[in-house]
Structures are given as structure tokens and as C-alpha cells.
mmCIF file of C-alpha atoms in Angstrom:
data_model
loop_
_atom_site.group_PDB
_atom_site.id
_atom_site.type_symbol
_atom_site.label_atom_id
_atom_site.label_comp_id
_atom_site.label_asym_id
_atom_site.label_seq_id
_atom_site.Cartn_x
_atom_site.Cartn_y
_atom_site.Cartn_z
ATOM 1 C CA MET A 1 43.676 -63.216 -156.949
ATOM 2 C CA PRO A 2 40.181 -62.228 -158.046
ATOM 3 C CA ASN A 3 37.810 -64.984 -159.097
ATOM 4 C CA LYS A 4 37.824 -65.058 -162.920
ATOM 5 C CA HIS A 5 35.699 -68.168 -163.408
ATOM 6 C CA ILE A 6 32.540 -67.856 -165.516
ATOM 7 C CA LEU A 7 29.627 -70.293 -165.636
ATOM 8 C CA ILE A 8 28.054 -70.411 -169.106
ATOM 9 C CA VAL A 9 24.567 -71.916 -169.225
ATOM 10 C CA GLU A 10 23.690 -72.195 -172.914
ATOM 11 C CA ASP A 11 21.944 -75.031 -174.776
ATOM 12 C CA GLU A 12 23.656 -74.303 -178.094
ATOM 13 C CA PRO A 13 27.105 -75.911 -177.760
ATOM 14 C CA LYS A 14 28.645 -73.911 -180.614
ATOM 15 C CA LEU A 15 27.615 -70.584 -179.061
ATOM 16 C CA ALA A 16 28.796 -71.693 -175.622
ATOM 17 C CA ASP A 17 32.138 -72.801 -177.071
ATOM 18 C CA ILE A 18 32.621 -69.473 -178.873
ATOM 19 C CA LEU A 19 31.900 -67.529 -175.687
ATOM 20 C CA SER A 20 34.312 -69.747 -173.764
ATOM 21 C CA LYS A 21 37.094 -69.101 -176.284
ATOM 22 C CA TYR A 22 36.580 -65.331 -176.230
ATOM 23 C CA LEU A 23 36.569 -65.364 -172.433
ATOM 24 C CA ALA A 24 39.776 -67.405 -172.433
ATOM 25 C CA GLN A 25 41.427 -64.743 -174.601
ATOM 26 C CA ALA A 26 40.483 -62.245 -171.890
ATOM 27 C CA GLU A 27 42.071 -64.556 -169.266
ATOM 28 C CA TYR A 28 38.822 -65.934 -167.848
ATOM 29 C CA THR A 29 38.171 -69.621 -167.265
ATOM 30 C CA SER A 30 34.722 -71.042 -167.912
ATOM 31 C CA HIS A 31 32.515 -74.050 -167.283
ATOM 32 C CA LEU A 32 29.789 -74.957 -169.779
ATOM 33 C CA VAL A 33 26.343 -76.320 -168.983
ATOM 34 C CA TYR A 34 23.827 -77.133 -171.720
ATOM 35 C CA ASP A 35 20.774 -78.147 -169.659
ATOM 36 C CA GLY A 36 18.853 -75.860 -167.301
ATOM 37 C CA ALA A 37 18.276 -78.736 -164.883
ATOM 38 C CA LEU A 38 22.035 -78.924 -164.244
ATOM 39 C CA ALA A 39 22.648 -75.215 -163.750
ATOM 40 C CA GLU A 40 22.050 -74.928 -159.990
ATOM 41 C CA GLU A 41 24.302 -77.849 -159.138
ATOM 42 C CA ALA A 42 27.005 -76.499 -161.448
ATOM 43 C CA PHE A 43 26.761 -73.122 -159.708
ATOM 44 C CA LYS A 44 27.254 -74.720 -156.282
ATOM 45 C CA GLU A 45 30.207 -76.792 -157.485
ATOM 46 C CA GLN A 46 31.939 -74.158 -159.609
ATOM 47 C CA GLN A 47 31.400 -71.064 -157.412
ATOM 48 C CA PRO A 48 31.742 -68.754 -160.442
ATOM 49 C CA ALA A 49 32.385 -65.031 -160.314
ATOM 50 C CA LEU A 50 29.596 -64.482 -162.849
ATOM 51 C CA ILE A 51 26.949 -66.457 -164.740
ATOM 52 C CA LEU A 52 26.094 -66.074 -168.428
ATOM 53 C CA LEU A 53 22.579 -67.484 -168.479
ATOM 54 C CA ASP A 54 20.522 -68.180 -171.578
ATOM 55 C CA LEU A 55 16.791 -67.540 -171.273
ATOM 56 C CA MET A 56 15.555 -70.476 -173.348
ATOM 57 C CA LEU A 57 16.904 -73.728 -171.906
ATOM 58 C CA PRO A 58 15.677 -77.326 -171.817
ATOM 59 C CA ASN A 59 13.941 -78.565 -168.647
ATOM 60 C CA VAL A 60 14.396 -75.395 -166.534
ATOM 61 C CA ASP A 61 14.401 -71.969 -168.172
ATOM 62 C CA GLY A 62 16.757 -69.109 -167.392
ATOM 63 C CA ILE A 63 14.203 -67.062 -165.468
ATOM 64 C CA GLU A 64 13.529 -69.899 -163.037
ATOM 65 C CA ILE A 65 17.258 -70.573 -162.610
ATOM 66 C CA CYS A 66 17.899 -66.878 -161.936
ATOM 67 C CA LYS A 67 15.134 -66.787 -159.298
ATOM 68 C CA ARG A 68 16.501 -69.869 -157.542
ATOM 69 C CA ILE A 69 20.068 -68.583 -157.445
ATOM 70 C CA ARG A 70 18.937 -65.120 -156.344
ATOM 71 C CA ALA A 71 17.212 -66.706 -153.339
ATOM 72 C CA HIS A 72 20.621 -67.338 -151.780
ATOM 73 C CA SER A 73 23.289 -65.545 -153.831
ATOM 74 C CA THR A 74 24.098 -62.123 -155.257
ATOM 75 C CA VAL A 75 26.469 -63.503 -157.918
ATOM 76 C CA PRO A 76 26.274 -61.301 -161.040
ATOM 77 C CA ILE A 77 24.022 -62.772 -163.723
ATOM 78 C CA ILE A 78 23.944 -61.669 -167.358
ATOM 79 C CA MET A 79 20.902 -63.021 -169.177
ATOM 80 C CA ILE A 80 21.156 -63.925 -172.860
ATOM 81 C CA THR A 81 17.881 -63.645 -174.708
ATOM 82 C CA ALA A 82 16.327 -63.482 -178.143
ATOM 83 C CA LYS A 83 12.994 -62.433 -176.602
ATOM 84 C CA VAL A 84 13.105 -58.651 -176.358
ATOM 85 C CA GLU A 85 9.677 -58.565 -174.680
ATOM 86 C CA GLU A 86 11.164 -60.352 -171.649
ATOM 87 C CA ILE A 87 13.779 -57.664 -170.930
ATOM 88 C CA ASP A 88 11.686 -55.772 -168.344
ATOM 89 C CA ARG A 89 11.116 -58.987 -166.461
ATOM 90 C CA LEU A 90 14.756 -60.052 -166.636
ATOM 91 C CA LEU A 91 15.979 -56.810 -165.102
ATOM 92 C CA GLY A 92 13.116 -56.511 -162.630
ATOM 93 C CA LEU A 93 13.249 -57.199 -158.929
ATOM 94 C CA GLU A 94 11.252 -60.386 -159.467
ATOM 95 C CA VAL A 95 14.091 -62.030 -161.379
ATOM 96 C CA GLY A 96 17.118 -59.955 -160.419
ATOM 97 C CA ALA A 97 19.429 -60.208 -163.427
ATOM 98 C CA ASP A 98 22.228 -57.636 -163.487
ATOM 99 C CA ASP A 99 22.352 -57.162 -167.245
ATOM 100 C CA TYR A 100 21.213 -58.744 -170.489
ATOM 101 C CA VAL A 101 22.518 -59.366 -173.993
ATOM 102 C CA CYS A 102 20.244 -59.857 -176.989
ATOM 103 C CA LYS A 103 20.824 -62.493 -179.646
ATOM 104 C CA PRO A 104 22.425 -62.211 -182.109
ATOM 105 C CA TYR A 105 25.276 -60.692 -180.146
ATOM 106 C CA SER A 106 28.956 -59.952 -180.553
ATOM 107 C CA PRO A 107 31.093 -62.199 -178.297
ATOM 108 C CA LYS A 108 33.368 -59.199 -177.769
ATOM 109 C CA GLU A 109 30.407 -57.247 -176.406
ATOM 110 C CA VAL A 110 29.614 -60.058 -173.971
ATOM 111 C CA VAL A 111 33.214 -60.102 -172.737
ATOM 112 C CA ALA A 112 33.085 -56.310 -172.309
ATOM 113 C CA ARG A 113 29.914 -56.632 -170.212
ATOM 114 C CA VAL A 114 31.552 -59.337 -168.092
ATOM 115 C CA LYS A 115 34.609 -57.152 -167.490
ATOM 116 C CA ALA A 116 32.507 -54.114 -166.562
ATOM 117 C CA ILE A 117 30.392 -55.983 -164.020
ATOM 118 C CA LEU A 118 33.312 -57.842 -162.433
ATOM 119 C CA ARG A 119 35.297 -54.619 -162.218
ATOM 120 C CA ARG A 120 32.416 -53.125 -160.258
ATOM 121 C CA VAL A 121 32.261 -56.175 -157.971
ATOM 122 C CA GLU A 122 35.988 -56.019 -157.316
ATOM 123 C CA LEU A 123 35.820 -52.339 -156.420
ATOM 124 C CA ASN A 124 32.928 -53.034 -154.068
ATOM 125 C CA GLN A 125 34.845 -55.816 -152.335
ATOM 126 C CA ARG A 126 37.921 -53.627 -151.930
ATOM 127 C CA GLY A 127 35.781 -50.970 -150.319
ATOM 128 C CA ASP A 128 36.987 -48.218 -152.644
ATOM 129 C CA MET A 129 34.020 -48.525 -155.006
ATOM 130 C CA SER A 130 33.550 -45.062 -156.300
ATOM 131 C CA ASP A 131 34.612 -42.202 -154.139
ATOM 132 C CA THR A 132 32.496 -39.978 -156.358
ATOM 133 C CA GLU A 133 29.376 -42.092 -155.871
ATOM 134 C CA SER A 134 29.937 -42.267 -152.122
ATOM 135 C CA LYS A 135 29.846 -38.456 -151.965
ATOM 136 C CA LEU A 136 26.375 -38.391 -153.528
ATOM 137 C CA LYS A 137 23.858 -38.612 -150.677
ATOM 138 C CA LEU A 138 20.082 -39.058 -150.829
ATOM 139 C CA ASP A 139 17.785 -37.661 -148.123
ATOM 140 C CA GLU A 140 14.365 -39.255 -148.541
ATOM 141 C CA GLU A 141 12.689 -37.335 -145.732
ATOM 142 C CA ARG A 142 13.535 -33.952 -147.247
ATOM 143 C CA LEU A 143 13.639 -35.108 -150.882
ATOM 144 C CA PHE A 144 17.046 -33.723 -151.678
ATOM 145 C CA VAL A 145 20.289 -35.031 -153.089
ATOM 146 C CA SER A 146 23.636 -33.641 -152.008
ATOM 147 C CA PHE A 147 27.179 -33.790 -153.320
ATOM 148 C CA GLN A 148 29.826 -32.597 -150.903
ATOM 149 C CA GLU A 149 28.572 -29.167 -149.801
ATOM 150 C CA SER A 150 25.995 -28.665 -152.568
ATOM 151 C CA LYS A 151 22.448 -29.953 -152.658
ATOM 152 C CA ALA A 152 19.395 -29.955 -154.906
ATOM 153 C CA THR A 153 15.746 -30.484 -154.107
ATOM 154 C CA LEU A 154 13.890 -33.114 -156.125
ATOM 155 C CA THR A 155 10.220 -33.757 -156.691
ATOM 156 C CA HIS A 156 8.862 -36.975 -155.202
ATOM 157 C CA VAL A 157 8.862 -38.718 -158.580
ATOM 158 C CA GLU A 158 12.384 -37.533 -159.387
ATOM 159 C CA PHE A 159 13.623 -38.764 -156.033
ATOM 160 C CA MET A 160 12.045 -42.199 -156.471
ATOM 161 C CA LEU A 161 13.581 -42.558 -159.930
ATOM 162 C CA LEU A 162 17.041 -41.604 -158.700
ATOM 163 C CA LYS A 163 16.716 -43.811 -155.620
ATOM 164 C CA ALA A 164 15.844 -46.853 -157.739
ATOM 165 C CA MET A 165 18.911 -46.487 -159.965
ATOM 166 C CA TYR A 166 21.235 -45.318 -157.180
ATOM 167 C CA GLY A 167 20.504 -48.504 -155.224
ATOM 168 C CA HIS A 168 21.838 -50.707 -158.030
ATOM 169 C CA PRO A 169 24.740 -48.991 -159.818
ATOM 170 C CA CYS A 170 25.374 -50.159 -163.385
ATOM 171 C CA ARG A 171 22.094 -52.089 -163.552
ATOM 172 C CA ILE A 172 20.123 -51.147 -166.644
ATOM 173 C CA TYR A 173 16.577 -49.999 -165.928
ATOM 174 C CA SER A 174 14.057 -49.993 -168.754
ATOM 175 C CA ARG A 175 11.483 -47.213 -168.811
ATOM 176 C CA ASN A 176 8.726 -49.680 -167.922
ATOM 177 C CA LEU A 177 10.663 -50.894 -164.901
ATOM 178 C CA LEU A 178 11.226 -47.317 -163.740
ATOM 179 C CA MET A 179 7.497 -46.675 -164.081
ATOM 180 C CA ASP A 180 6.860 -49.616 -161.756
ATOM 181 C CA HIS A 181 9.134 -48.002 -159.158
ATOM 182 C CA ILE A 182 7.323 -44.677 -159.118
ATOM 183 C CA TYR A 183 3.693 -45.673 -159.668
ATOM 184 C CA ASP A 184 2.092 -48.392 -157.581
ATOM 185 C CA ASP A 185 -1.187 -48.455 -159.491
ATOM 186 C CA SER A 186 -2.321 -48.675 -163.091
ATOM 187 C CA HIS A 187 -1.263 -45.077 -163.756
ATOM 188 C CA ILE A 188 -0.609 -44.667 -167.468
ATOM 189 C CA VAL A 189 2.679 -42.895 -168.175
ATOM 190 C CA SER A 190 4.422 -42.463 -171.499
ATOM 191 C CA ASP A 191 8.115 -43.047 -172.188
ATOM 192 C CA ARG A 192 8.434 -39.320 -172.780
ATOM 193 C CA THR A 193 7.302 -38.624 -169.218
ATOM 194 C CA ILE A 194 10.106 -40.801 -167.832
ATOM 195 C CA ASP A 195 12.595 -39.172 -170.194
ATOM 196 C CA SER A 196 11.460 -35.733 -169.029
ATOM 197 C CA HIS A 197 11.943 -36.654 -165.366
ATOM 198 C CA ILE A 198 15.397 -38.078 -166.115
ATOM 199 C CA LYS A 199 16.329 -34.894 -167.963
ATOM 200 C CA ASN A 200 15.345 -32.819 -164.919
ATOM 201 C CA ILE A 201 17.313 -35.063 -162.552
ATOM 202 C CA ARG A 202 20.391 -34.783 -164.753
ATOM 203 C CA LYS A 203 20.188 -30.985 -164.725
ATOM 204 C CA LYS A 204 19.937 -30.889 -160.955
ATOM 205 C CA LEU A 205 22.840 -33.308 -160.521
ATOM 206 C CA GLN A 206 24.911 -31.294 -162.964
ATOM 207 C CA ASN A 207 24.269 -28.181 -160.902
ATOM 208 C CA ILE A 208 25.713 -29.753 -157.756
ATOM 209 C CA ALA A 209 28.418 -31.922 -159.407
ATOM 210 C CA PRO A 210 29.318 -30.301 -162.743
ATOM 211 C CA LYS A 211 32.356 -32.497 -163.369
ATOM 212 C CA TYR A 212 30.395 -35.744 -163.381
ATOM 213 C CA ASP A 213 27.630 -37.601 -165.187
ATOM 214 C CA PHE A 214 25.600 -39.960 -163.010
ATOM 215 C CA ILE A 215 22.728 -41.134 -165.219
ATOM 216 C CA HIS A 216 23.450 -42.636 -168.617
ATOM 217 C CA SER A 217 21.148 -43.519 -171.503
ATOM 218 C CA ILE A 218 21.573 -47.052 -172.850
ATOM 219 C CA TYR A 219 20.395 -47.114 -176.437
ATOM 220 C CA GLY A 220 17.295 -49.260 -176.894
ATOM 221 C CA ALA A 221 17.280 -50.345 -173.254
ATOM 222 C CA GLY A 222 16.805 -47.509 -170.760
ATOM 223 C CA TYR A 223 19.018 -45.901 -168.138
ATOM 224 C CA LYS A 224 21.666 -46.770 -165.583
ATOM 225 C CA PHE A 225 23.382 -45.000 -162.670
ATOM 226 C CA GLU A 226 27.173 -44.836 -162.700
ATOM 227 C CA ALA A 227 29.490 -41.993 -161.783
ATOM 228 C CA GLN A 228 31.701 -40.993 -164.698
ATOM 229 C CA GLU A 229 33.808 -37.928 -165.278
ATOM 230 C CA ARG A 230 32.392 -35.829 -168.077
ATOM 231 C CA GLY A 231 33.901 -36.746 -171.418
ATOM 232 C CA THR A 232 34.632 -40.397 -170.523
ATOM 233 C CA GLU A 233 32.716 -43.377 -171.835
ATOM 234 C CA THR A 234 30.526 -45.512 -169.635
ATOM 235 C CA GLY A 235 31.321 -49.208 -169.350
#
């Protein structure tokens, strides 16, 4: 049986209780923690499949908790925040959250995010993660991407963008975070530049794998990598 236990770290008891009830309807169990100082110990005791972690907590904030847990665990973490300006940091390598939800949120949306991430984890553990994704190969030395017998040559920037997203399927990358992956200095790049590179990558991937979409736009957030047959919705 897959682990369906969720740790909810939220200092507003009413919100935590609502999330717990919605998760229960989706056949998940949950454990509630209201103080950031108790989160690490609860994680060790509960061994959850996923953590819903509020950013603003008493005593120890969500970013610090995420860093501490990431030092020894890859458990999926969905950050809950009302501070939109923190999103880049939450999804960055420094913190390592897998996804985020902005307040005010729909509990149904949170449950959908939980399901999508845990479905991905289960597929990974079974070893049959995405046959389509496994057929997409990156060659960094020659800067090309191949799918079965077809291949496309990328520019250096295009390759670095694809590599960043390919390494963490389903993780949402903001434009600012993608800029950090491709420029290691104070190079000033506009959002439109990133969008243009993504557009070019999509065209090249479509040429070698016309039945699939690999890069998806997430409204108001950025982009993520996930293989989907054309015409189907991303999770």
C-alpha cells in the first residue's frame, strides 16, 4: 500500500482542519502541527508521504524547516504562502520545495497538487515513471536532445534551460529561477527572453516528438517539464 499520510504544518487551526477534511475525503490521513518548532520532530515521527508547509509559522519559519528537512530527505514539500515575492526562493535550489500554493487557495486545488506529486513519486518508485520521458535523452557535450531515432541541436542557453527542468520533472520553475540557471553573473535578461528561448525549445522538441508536449506554461508562475500526449491536460 502506498503511503498516503500527509503532514500539515499550519499555524491557523481552522485552515489546517479544512485541509485535513478535504484530504480525508480523498482517502489521505493527516497529522496537524501548528508550531514551526515542532515540525521536524513530527516529520521524524510521522514519516509522511508529503508535507504541506506554511511559510509564516511561529518560532521557526517554513523556509528554515524546508532547508532542515531537505538536508536529509527528499520527501515532497508543498509550500503554502501569502508572500508572492518569496516564490522564487521557495522553488529554488537553496530551499528545495517541490511546489507552492498561494493564499487564499482552494482546498480542492491543494488536494489536486498533492495527488499529482504523489502520483509522480509512486511512478518513480515503481520504476515505470514515464516511458516517454525516459526516451528523451540529453547530450551535454554535443548540445543535442534526442527522442528515439530523432534528434535536435540546441543552443547552449536552450540546453541549459531544458536541462534544469528535465532534472526535476513537474517542479515549477519561475522565469527568475531559470535565469539563475543559465546566467552566472549579473546579466540582465527580460522575461520575454526566457519565453523566446522556451518557445524555440518547444519547436525543436515538437519536431522530434510531435505526439508529445514536454514543457508546460503555468499561469502566473513559470514553466515545468512533464511529458504529456498532445491534447491532454497537465496535472
